[in-house]
Every structure is written in structure tokens, then in C-alpha cells.
Amino acid sequence: MKIFAIGMNYAAHNKELHDTLLKPDEPVIFTKADSALLKDGKPFFIPEHLGRIDYETEVVVRICRLGKNIPERFAHRYYDAVTVGIDFTARDVQKRASEKGQPWTICKGFDGSAAIGEWVDKEKFLDLQALHFHLDINGQTVQEGCTSDMLYRIDEIIAYISRFFTLKTGDILYTGTPAGVGPVHIDDHLTGYLEERKVLEFNCK
């Protein structure tokens, strides 16, 4: 199983972190180790040695068949389910890495950094590019977005990734976060929603 993730895919988020609304020339792709996956409502243990840890709420899609060099017009055939996930980011580590031109391997791929909710059949939704999603922490909404605001759409991303990596059944794709990221703390209770459907729930320890 491979975990792919997209950076800088919402203009407002790019503005809050990078002070630019510009669309990247190509999708910004990074990967996470399989040990990053956090599922089944298990708690997220905050790694204090990494400094500030931010939540980044994202729509996640599940790859359902083998594919390589997938044309964009056929990309919708290669995923079957969606959910909400959290791309936890060690923000201090990321800042230092970015300043030195170093990769994001540690700040994005550490153990437990890819929280994921319950899968929902994509046919349950009329349009995956018009999905509203949000994250609540301790009962208060802290981040919300809509997939219509993506700079690169899901099918575009899948077609692009498949030029470099063979996609396999069970691979997952984090599609980018909107504005509103922020830090998590011990005893925070996180719940994630697709439309009004709760699909993600866990605690920080």
C-alpha cells in the first residue's frame, strides 16, 4: 500500500502558509510511510520531540484497481470510495526543511501522521468535486472546505501520479487541505465530516 498526498492544492491555504494564491505549475506530490496510517479510531500520540504538530483536514480517495499512465478521462474508474483524513504535519520541522531546500519526509511521514476515517462508496455522492467537508475539535468547527476549490481535481491528480507510480488496489490519496490549519494538543477530540456524515473520530494523547 502506498500513501500519496498533495501539497498546495487550495489557494487560500497557499496564502496562509506561503503568502501566494498562485497555482503550482504541476501538482505537488509527496508520500508517507505505511506506518503513518492511523485508522479505526485509534488515538494519535503527539510526538513532542517534533515540535508543533498541525492538523490538515483532507478528502481522501481509495484506489481500487491497477493502473499506469492513466488518461484523465478514465481516472474516475480507478477509485471507489472517499473519506476524510488528517495529514498531520510537524510544522517546525517542515519550516526548517523548506528553508534548506530539503524534502518533507520526516515532517509529513512520521508514524501516525495519516489519520483516516471510514470509507464511503463514492456513488453515495452526486459530485466528488462539490463535496463539503469539515473538522471539529472538542465540538467546535476549526476547518472546512469544498472540493470545488481544488486547484487540481481528483482525476487530474490520479492521471498525473500514474505517470510516475503504478497505482495498486488499496493505495490511498490525500487530496490537499483548505485554509484553517492549526495545532493539536493533548486531550483534543477530533471529528471529521463529509457533508453531514461523520466519518472520522479519535483523540489526541
Coordinates of N, CA and C in Angstrom, one line a residue:
M1 N 0.8 -1.2 0.0 CA 0.0 0.0 0.0 C 0.9 1.3 0.0
K2 N 0.5 2.2 -0.9 CA 1.2 3.5 -0.9 C 0.3 4.6 -0.5
I3 N 0.8 5.6 0.2 CA 0.1 6.7 0.7 C 0.6 7.9 -0.1
F4 N -0.2 8.5 -1.0 CA 0.2 9.7 -1.7 C -0.5 10.9 -1.1
A5 N 0.1 12.0 -1.2 CA -0.6 13.3 -0.7 C -0.2 14.4 -1.6
I6 N -1.1 15.4 -1.6 CA -0.9 16.6 -2.4 C -0.7 17.8 -1.6
G7 N 0.3 18.6 -1.9 CA 0.5 19.9 -1.2 C 0.0 21.0 -2.1
M8 N -0.3 22.1 -1.4 CA -0.6 23.4 -2.1 C -1.8 23.2 -3.1
N9 N -2.8 22.5 -2.7 CA -3.9 22.3 -3.7 C -5.2 23.2 -3.5
Y10 N -5.1 24.1 -2.5 CA -6.1 25.0 -2.2 C -5.5 26.4 -2.1
A11 N -6.0 27.4 -2.9 CA -5.3 28.7 -3.0 C -5.3 29.4 -1.6
A12 N -6.4 29.3 -0.9 CA -6.4 30.1 0.4 C -5.4 29.5 1.4
H13 N -5.2 28.2 1.4 CA -4.2 27.5 2.2 C -2.8 28.0 1.8
N14 N -2.6 28.1 0.5 CA -1.3 28.5 0.0 C -1.0 29.9 0.5
K15 N -2.1 30.7 0.5 CA -1.9 32.1 1.0 C -1.6 32.2 2.5
E16 N -2.2 31.3 3.3 CA -1.9 31.4 4.7 C -0.5 30.8 5.1
L17 N 0.0 29.9 4.3 CA 1.3 29.4 4.6 C 2.5 30.0 3.8
H18 N 2.2 30.3 2.5 CA 3.2 30.7 1.6 C 3.1 32.1 1.1
D19 N 2.0 32.7 1.5 CA 1.7 34.1 1.1 C 1.6 34.2 -0.5
T20 N 1.0 33.2 -1.1 CA 0.7 33.3 -2.5 C -0.6 32.6 -2.8
L21 N -1.3 33.1 -3.8 CA -2.5 32.4 -4.3 C -2.3 31.7 -5.6
L22 N -1.0 31.6 -6.0 CA -0.7 31.1 -7.3 C -0.9 29.5 -7.3
K23 N -1.3 29.0 -8.4 CA -1.4 27.6 -8.6 C -0.1 27.0 -9.0
P24 N 0.4 26.0 -8.4 CA 1.7 25.4 -8.8 C 1.7 24.9 -10.2
D25 N 2.8 24.9 -10.9 CA 2.9 24.5 -12.3 C 2.4 23.1 -12.5
E26 N 2.7 22.3 -11.5 CA 2.3 20.9 -11.5 C 1.8 20.5 -10.1
P27 N 1.0 19.4 -10.0 CA 0.7 19.0 -8.6 C 1.9 18.7 -7.8
V28 N 1.9 19.2 -6.5 CA 3.0 18.9 -5.5 C 2.7 17.6 -4.8
I29 N 3.5 16.6 -5.1 CA 3.3 15.2 -4.6 C 4.3 14.9 -3.6
F30 N 3.8 14.3 -2.5 CA 4.7 13.6 -1.5 C 4.1 12.3 -1.0
T31 N 4.9 11.5 -0.4 CA 4.4 10.2 0.1 C 4.6 10.1 1.6
K32 N 3.9 9.2 2.2 CA 4.0 8.9 3.6 C 4.3 7.4 3.7
A33 N 5.1 7.0 4.8 CA 5.3 5.6 5.0 C 4.0 4.9 5.4
D34 N 4.0 3.6 5.2 CA 2.8 2.9 5.6 C 2.5 2.9 7.1
S35 N 3.6 3.1 7.9 CA 3.4 3.2 9.3 C 2.8 4.5 9.7
A36 N 2.6 5.4 8.8 CA 2.0 6.7 9.1 C 0.4 6.5 9.2
L37 N -0.1 5.4 8.7 CA -1.6 5.3 8.7 C -2.1 5.1 10.1
L38 N -3.1 5.9 10.4 CA -3.8 5.8 11.7 C -5.3 5.6 11.4
K39 N -5.8 4.5 11.8 CA -7.2 4.2 11.4 C -7.9 3.5 12.6
D40 N -9.2 3.3 12.3 CA -10.1 2.6 13.3 C -10.3 3.3 14.6
G41 N -10.2 4.7 14.5 CA -10.4 5.5 15.7 C -9.3 5.4 16.8
K42 N -8.2 4.9 16.4 CA -7.1 4.8 17.4 C -6.5 6.2 17.7
P43 N -6.1 6.4 18.9 CA -5.6 7.7 19.3 C -4.3 8.1 18.6
F44 N -4.1 9.4 18.4 CA -2.9 10.0 17.8 C -2.0 10.4 19.0
F45 N -0.9 9.8 19.1 CA 0.1 10.2 20.1 C 1.0 11.3 19.6
I46 N 0.9 12.5 20.2 CA 1.6 13.6 19.7 C 3.1 13.5 19.9
P47 N 3.9 13.5 18.9 CA 5.4 13.3 19.1 C 6.0 14.7 19.5
E48 N 6.2 14.8 20.8 CA 6.6 16.1 21.4 C 8.0 16.5 20.8
H49 N 8.8 15.6 20.5 CA 10.2 15.9 20.0 C 10.2 16.6 18.6
L50 N 9.0 16.6 18.0 CA 8.9 17.2 16.6 C 8.4 18.6 16.7
G51 N 8.1 19.1 17.9 CA 7.6 20.5 18.0 C 6.1 20.6 17.6
R52 N 5.7 21.7 17.1 CA 4.3 21.9 16.8 C 3.8 21.0 15.7
I53 N 2.7 20.3 16.0 CA 2.0 19.4 15.1 C 0.7 20.0 14.7
D54 N 0.5 20.2 13.4 CA -0.7 20.8 12.9 C -1.6 19.8 12.2
Y55 N -2.9 20.0 12.4 CA -3.9 19.2 11.6 C -4.0 19.8 10.2
E56 N -4.2 19.0 9.2 CA -4.6 19.4 7.9 C -5.7 18.5 7.4
T57 N -6.9 18.9 7.4 CA -8.1 18.1 7.0 C -8.2 18.0 5.5
E58 N -8.4 16.7 5.0 CA -8.4 16.5 3.6 C -9.4 15.4 3.2
V59 N -9.9 15.5 2.0 CA -10.7 14.4 1.4 C -9.7 13.4 0.9
V60 N -10.0 12.1 1.2 CA -9.1 11.0 0.8 C -9.8 10.1 -0.1
V61 N -9.2 9.6 -1.2 CA -9.8 8.6 -2.0 C -9.0 7.3 -2.0
R62 N -9.7 6.2 -2.3 CA -9.1 4.9 -2.3 C -9.0 4.3 -3.7
I63 N -7.8 3.9 -4.1 CA -7.6 3.3 -5.4 C -8.1 1.9 -5.4
C64 N -8.8 1.5 -6.5 CA -9.5 0.2 -6.5 C -9.0 -0.7 -7.6
R65 N -8.1 -0.3 -8.4 CA -7.6 -1.2 -9.5 C -6.2 -0.8 -9.9
L66 N -5.5 -1.7 -10.6 CA -4.1 -1.4 -11.0 C -4.2 -0.5 -12.2
G67 N -3.2 0.5 -12.2 CA -3.2 1.5 -13.3 C -1.9 2.2 -13.4
K68 N -1.5 2.4 -14.7 CA -0.3 3.1 -15.0 C -0.5 4.0 -16.2
N69 N 0.0 5.2 -16.2 CA -0.3 6.1 -17.3 C -1.8 6.3 -17.7
I70 N -2.5 6.6 -16.6 CA -4.0 6.6 -16.8 C -4.4 7.9 -17.4
P71 N -5.2 7.8 -18.5 CA -5.7 9.1 -19.1 C -6.7 9.7 -18.1
E72 N -6.7 11.0 -18.1 CA -7.5 11.7 -17.1 C -9.0 11.4 -17.3
R73 N -9.4 11.2 -18.6 CA -10.9 10.9 -18.8 C -11.3 9.5 -18.3
F74 N -10.3 8.6 -17.9 CA -10.6 7.3 -17.4 C -10.3 7.2 -15.9
A75 N -9.8 8.3 -15.3 CA -9.3 8.2 -13.9 C -10.4 7.9 -12.9
H76 N -11.6 8.3 -13.2 CA -12.7 8.0 -12.3 C -13.0 6.5 -12.1
R77 N -12.5 5.7 -13.0 CA -12.7 4.3 -12.8 C -11.7 3.7 -11.8
Y78 N -10.7 4.4 -11.4 CA -9.6 3.8 -10.6 C -9.8 4.1 -9.1
Y79 N -10.9 4.7 -8.6 CA -11.1 4.9 -7.2 C -12.6 4.6 -6.9
D80 N -12.9 4.1 -5.8 CA -14.2 3.6 -5.5 C -14.8 4.2 -4.2
A81 N -14.0 4.8 -3.4 CA -14.5 5.3 -2.1 C -13.8 6.5 -1.6
V82 N -14.4 7.3 -0.7 CA -13.8 8.5 -0.2 C -14.0 8.6 1.3
T83 N -13.2 9.4 1.9 CA -13.4 9.7 3.4 C -12.7 11.0 3.7
V84 N -12.7 11.3 5.0 CA -11.9 12.4 5.5 C -10.7 11.9 6.2
G85 N -9.6 12.5 6.0 CA -8.3 12.2 6.7 C -7.7 13.4 7.3
I86 N -6.7 13.2 8.1 CA -5.9 14.3 8.7 C -4.4 14.0 8.3
D87 N -3.8 15.0 7.5 CA -2.4 15.0 7.2 C -1.7 15.7 8.3
F88 N -1.3 15.0 9.4 CA -0.6 15.7 10.5 C 0.8 16.1 10.0
T89 N 1.1 17.4 10.3 CA 2.4 18.0 9.8 C 3.2 18.5 11.0
A90 N 4.5 18.1 11.0 CA 5.4 18.7 12.0 C 5.8 20.1 11.5
R91 N 5.1 21.1 11.9 CA 5.3 22.4 11.2 C 6.7 23.0 11.4
D92 N 7.2 22.9 12.6 CA 8.6 23.5 12.8 C 9.6 22.8 11.9
V93 N 9.5 21.4 11.9 CA 10.4 20.6 11.1 C 10.2 21.0 9.6
Q94 N 9.0 21.1 9.2 CA 8.7 21.5 7.8 C 9.4 22.9 7.4
K95 N 9.2 23.8 8.3 CA 9.8 25.1 8.0 C 11.3 25.1 7.9
R96 N 11.9 24.3 8.8 CA 13.4 24.2 8.7 C 13.8 23.5 7.4
A97 N 13.1 22.5 7.0 CA 13.4 21.7 5.8 C 13.2 22.6 4.6
S98 N 12.1 23.4 4.5 CA 11.8 24.2 3.4 C 12.9 25.3 3.2
E99 N 13.3 25.8 4.3 CA 14.4 26.9 4.3 C 15.7 26.4 3.7
K100 N 15.9 25.1 3.9 CA 17.2 24.4 3.5 C 17.0 23.7 2.1
G101 N 15.8 23.7 1.6 CA 15.5 23.0 0.3 C 15.6 21.5 0.5
Q102 N 15.2 21.0 1.7 CA 15.2 19.6 2.0 C 13.8 19.0 1.8
P103 N 13.7 17.7 1.7 CA 12.4 17.1 1.5 C 11.6 17.1 2.7
W104 N 10.3 16.7 2.6 CA 9.3 16.7 3.7 C 9.2 15.4 4.3
T105 N 10.1 14.4 4.1 CA 9.9 13.1 4.5 C 9.5 12.9 6.0
I106 N 10.3 13.6 6.9 CA 10.1 13.5 8.3 C 8.9 14.3 8.7
C107 N 8.7 15.5 8.3 CA 7.7 16.4 8.8 C 6.3 15.9 8.3
K108 N 6.2 15.1 7.3 CA 4.9 14.7 6.8 C 4.7 13.2 7.0
G109 N 5.8 12.4 7.1 CA 5.6 10.9 7.0 C 5.8 10.2 8.3
F110 N 6.0 10.9 9.4 CA 6.2 10.2 10.7 C 5.1 9.3 11.1
D111 N 5.3 8.3 12.0 CA 4.3 7.4 12.4 C 3.0 8.1 12.9
G112 N 1.9 7.6 12.4 CA 0.6 8.1 12.9 C 0.2 9.4 12.2
S113 N 0.9 9.9 11.2 CA 0.7 11.2 10.6 C -0.4 11.2 9.6
A114 N -1.0 10.0 9.3 CA -2.0 9.9 8.2 C -3.3 9.3 8.8
A115 N -4.0 10.1 9.6 CA -5.3 9.6 10.2 C -6.3 9.5 9.1
I116 N -7.1 8.4 9.2 CA -8.1 8.2 8.1 C -9.4 7.7 8.7
G117 N -10.5 8.1 8.1 CA -11.8 7.8 8.6 C -12.4 6.6 7.9
E118 N -13.8 6.4 8.1 CA -14.5 5.3 7.4 C -14.7 5.6 6.0
W119 N -14.5 4.6 5.1 CA -14.7 4.7 3.7 C -16.2 4.8 3.4
V120 N -16.5 5.7 2.4 CA -17.9 5.8 1.9 C -17.9 5.6 0.4
D121 N -18.7 4.7 -0.1 CA -18.8 4.5 -1.5 C -19.0 5.8 -2.2
K122 N -18.2 6.0 -3.3 CA -18.2 7.3 -3.9 C -19.6 7.5 -4.6
E123 N -20.3 6.5 -4.9 CA -21.6 6.6 -5.5 C -22.7 7.2 -4.6
K124 N -22.3 7.3 -3.3 CA -23.3 7.9 -2.4 C -23.3 9.5 -2.6
F125 N -22.4 10.0 -3.4 CA -22.3 11.4 -3.6 C -22.6 11.8 -5.0
L126 N -23.3 12.9 -5.3 CA -23.6 13.2 -6.6 C -22.4 13.7 -7.4
D127 N -21.5 14.4 -6.7 CA -20.3 15.0 -7.4 C -19.2 15.1 -6.4
L128 N -18.1 14.4 -6.6 CA -17.0 14.4 -5.7 C -16.2 15.7 -5.8
Q129 N -16.5 16.5 -6.9 CA -15.8 17.8 -6.9 C -16.7 18.9 -6.4
A130 N -17.7 18.5 -5.6 CA -18.5 19.5 -4.9 C -18.8 19.0 -3.5
L131 N -17.9 18.4 -2.9 CA -18.0 17.8 -1.6 C -17.6 18.8 -0.5
H132 N -18.5 19.1 0.4 CA -18.2 19.9 1.6 C -17.6 19.0 2.7
F133 N -16.6 19.4 3.4 CA -16.1 18.6 4.5 C -15.6 19.6 5.6
H134 N -15.5 19.1 6.8 CA -15.0 19.9 7.9 C -14.5 19.1 9.1
L135 N -13.7 19.7 9.9 CA -13.1 19.1 11.1 C -13.6 19.9 12.3
D136 N -14.0 19.2 13.3 CA -14.4 19.7 14.6 C -13.3 19.3 15.6
I137 N -12.9 20.2 16.5 CA -12.1 19.8 17.6 C -12.8 20.2 18.9
N138 N -13.0 19.3 19.8 CA -13.7 19.5 21.0 C -15.1 20.2 20.8
G139 N -15.8 19.7 19.7 CA -17.1 20.2 19.4 C -17.2 21.5 18.7
Q140 N -16.0 22.1 18.3 CA -16.0 23.4 17.6 C -15.4 23.2 16.2
T141 N -16.1 23.7 15.2 CA -15.6 23.6 13.8 C -14.3 24.5 13.7
V142 N -13.2 23.9 13.3 CA -11.9 24.6 13.1 C -11.5 24.7 11.7
Q143 N -12.0 23.9 10.8 CA -11.5 23.9 9.4 C -12.7 23.3 8.6
E144 N -12.9 24.0 7.4 CA -13.9 23.5 6.5 C -13.5 23.8 5.1
G145 N -14.0 23.0 4.1 CA -13.6 23.3 2.8 C -14.6 22.6 1.8
C146 N -14.4 22.8 0.5 CA -15.2 22.2 -0.5 C -14.2 21.8 -1.6
T147 N -14.4 20.6 -2.1 CA -13.5 20.1 -3.2 C -13.6 20.8 -4.5
S148 N -14.7 21.7 -4.6 CA -14.8 22.5 -5.8 C -13.7 23.6 -5.9
D149 N -13.0 23.8 -4.7 CA -11.9 24.8 -4.6 C -10.6 24.2 -4.9
M150 N -10.5 22.9 -5.2 CA -9.2 22.3 -5.5 C -8.6 23.0 -6.7
L151 N -7.3 23.2 -6.7 CA -6.6 23.7 -7.9 C -6.4 22.6 -8.9
Y152 N -6.1 21.4 -8.4 CA -6.0 20.2 -9.3 C -7.1 19.2 -8.8
R153 N -8.0 18.9 -9.7 CA -9.1 18.0 -9.4 C -8.6 16.5 -9.2
I154 N -9.4 15.7 -8.6 CA -9.0 14.3 -8.2 C -8.6 13.6 -9.5
D155 N -9.3 13.7 -10.6 CA -9.0 12.9 -11.8 C -7.7 13.4 -12.4
E156 N -7.4 14.7 -12.3 CA -6.2 15.2 -12.8 C -5.0 14.7 -12.0
I157 N -5.2 14.6 -10.6 CA -4.1 14.2 -9.7 C -3.8 12.7 -10.0
I158 N -4.8 11.9 -10.1 CA -4.6 10.5 -10.4 C -3.9 10.2 -11.7
A159 N -4.3 10.9 -12.7 CA -3.6 10.8 -14.0 C -2.1 11.2 -13.9
Y160 N -1.9 12.3 -13.2 CA -0.5 12.8 -13.0 C 0.3 11.8 -12.3
I161 N -0.1 11.3 -11.1 CA 0.7 10.4 -10.3 C 1.0 9.1 -11.1
S162 N 0.0 8.7 -11.9 CA 0.2 7.4 -12.5 C 1.2 7.5 -13.6
R163 N 1.7 8.7 -14.0 CA 2.8 8.8 -14.9 C 4.1 8.3 -14.3
F164 N 4.2 8.4 -12.9 CA 5.5 8.1 -12.2 C 5.4 6.9 -11.4
F165 N 4.2 6.5 -10.9 CA 4.0 5.4 -10.0 C 2.9 4.5 -10.5
T166 N 3.1 3.2 -10.5 CA 2.0 2.3 -10.7 C 1.0 2.3 -9.6
L167 N -0.2 2.7 -9.8 CA -1.2 2.6 -8.8 C -1.8 1.2 -8.6
K168 N -2.0 0.8 -7.3 CA -2.4 -0.5 -7.0 C -3.6 -0.5 -6.1
T169 N -4.4 -1.5 -6.1 CA -5.6 -1.6 -5.3 C -5.2 -1.4 -3.8
G170 N -5.9 -0.5 -3.1 CA -5.6 -0.2 -1.7 C -4.7 1.0 -1.5
D171 N -4.1 1.5 -2.5 CA -3.3 2.8 -2.4 C -4.3 3.9 -2.0
I172 N -3.9 4.9 -1.3 CA -4.8 6.0 -0.9 C -4.1 7.3 -1.3
L173 N -5.0 8.3 -1.5 CA -4.6 9.6 -1.9 C -5.2 10.7 -1.1
Y174 N -4.4 11.5 -0.4 CA -4.8 12.7 0.3 C -4.8 13.8 -0.7
T175 N -5.9 14.5 -0.8 CA -6.0 15.4 -2.0 C -5.8 16.9 -1.7
G176 N -5.2 17.2 -0.5 CA -4.9 18.6 -0.2 C -5.8 19.2 0.9
T177 N -5.3 20.2 1.6 CA -6.1 20.8 2.7 C -6.4 22.3 2.3
P178 N -7.6 22.7 2.8 CA -8.0 24.1 2.6 C -7.4 25.0 3.7
A179 N -7.7 26.2 3.7 CA -7.2 27.1 4.8 C -7.8 26.7 6.1
G180 N -7.1 27.1 7.2 CA -7.6 26.9 8.5 C -6.9 25.9 9.3
V181 N -5.6 25.5 8.9 CA -4.9 24.5 9.6 C -4.4 25.1 11.0
G182 N -4.1 24.3 11.9 CA -3.7 24.7 13.2 C -3.2 23.6 14.1
P183 N -2.7 23.9 15.3 CA -2.0 22.9 16.1 C -3.0 22.0 16.9
V184 N -2.6 20.8 17.2 CA -3.4 19.9 18.1 C -2.7 19.8 19.4
H185 N -3.4 19.4 20.4 CA -2.9 19.4 21.8 C -3.4 18.1 22.5
I186 N -2.7 17.7 23.5 CA -3.1 16.5 24.3 C -4.6 16.7 24.8
D187 N -5.4 15.6 24.7 CA -6.8 15.6 25.1 C -7.7 16.2 24.1
D188 N -7.2 16.7 22.9 CA -8.2 17.1 21.9 C -9.0 16.0 21.4
H189 N -10.2 16.2 21.0 CA -11.1 15.2 20.4 C -11.4 15.7 19.0
L190 N -11.0 14.9 18.0 CA -11.2 15.3 16.6 C -12.3 14.5 16.0
T191 N -13.2 15.2 15.2 CA -14.2 14.5 14.4 C -14.2 15.2 13.0
G192 N -14.3 14.3 12.0 CA -14.3 14.8 10.6 C -15.5 14.4 9.9
Y193 N -16.0 15.3 9.0 CA -17.3 15.1 8.4 C -17.2 15.3 6.9
L194 N -17.9 14.4 6.1 CA -18.1 14.6 4.7 C -19.6 15.0 4.6
E195 N -19.8 16.2 4.0 CA -21.2 16.8 4.1 C -21.6 16.7 5.6
E196 N -22.7 16.1 5.9 CA -23.0 16.0 7.4 C -22.8 14.6 7.9
R197 N -22.1 13.8 7.2 CA -21.8 12.4 7.6 C -20.5 12.3 8.4
K198 N -20.6 11.9 9.7 CA -19.3 11.8 10.5 C -18.6 10.5 10.1
V199 N -17.4 10.7 9.6 CA -16.6 9.5 9.2 C -15.3 9.3 9.9
L200 N -14.9 10.3 10.8 CA -13.6 10.3 11.4 C -13.8 10.7 12.9
E201 N -13.2 10.0 13.8 CA -13.3 10.4 15.2 C -12.2 9.7 16.0
F202 N -11.4 10.5 16.7 CA -10.3 10.0 17.5 C -9.8 11.0 18.5
N203 N -9.0 10.6 19.4 CA -8.5 11.5 20.5 C -6.9 11.7 20.3
C204 N -6.4 12.8 20.8 CA -5.0 13.1 20.8 C -4.5 12.8 22.2
K205 N -3.4 12.2 22.3 CA -2.8 11.8 23.6 C -1.3 12.3 23.7

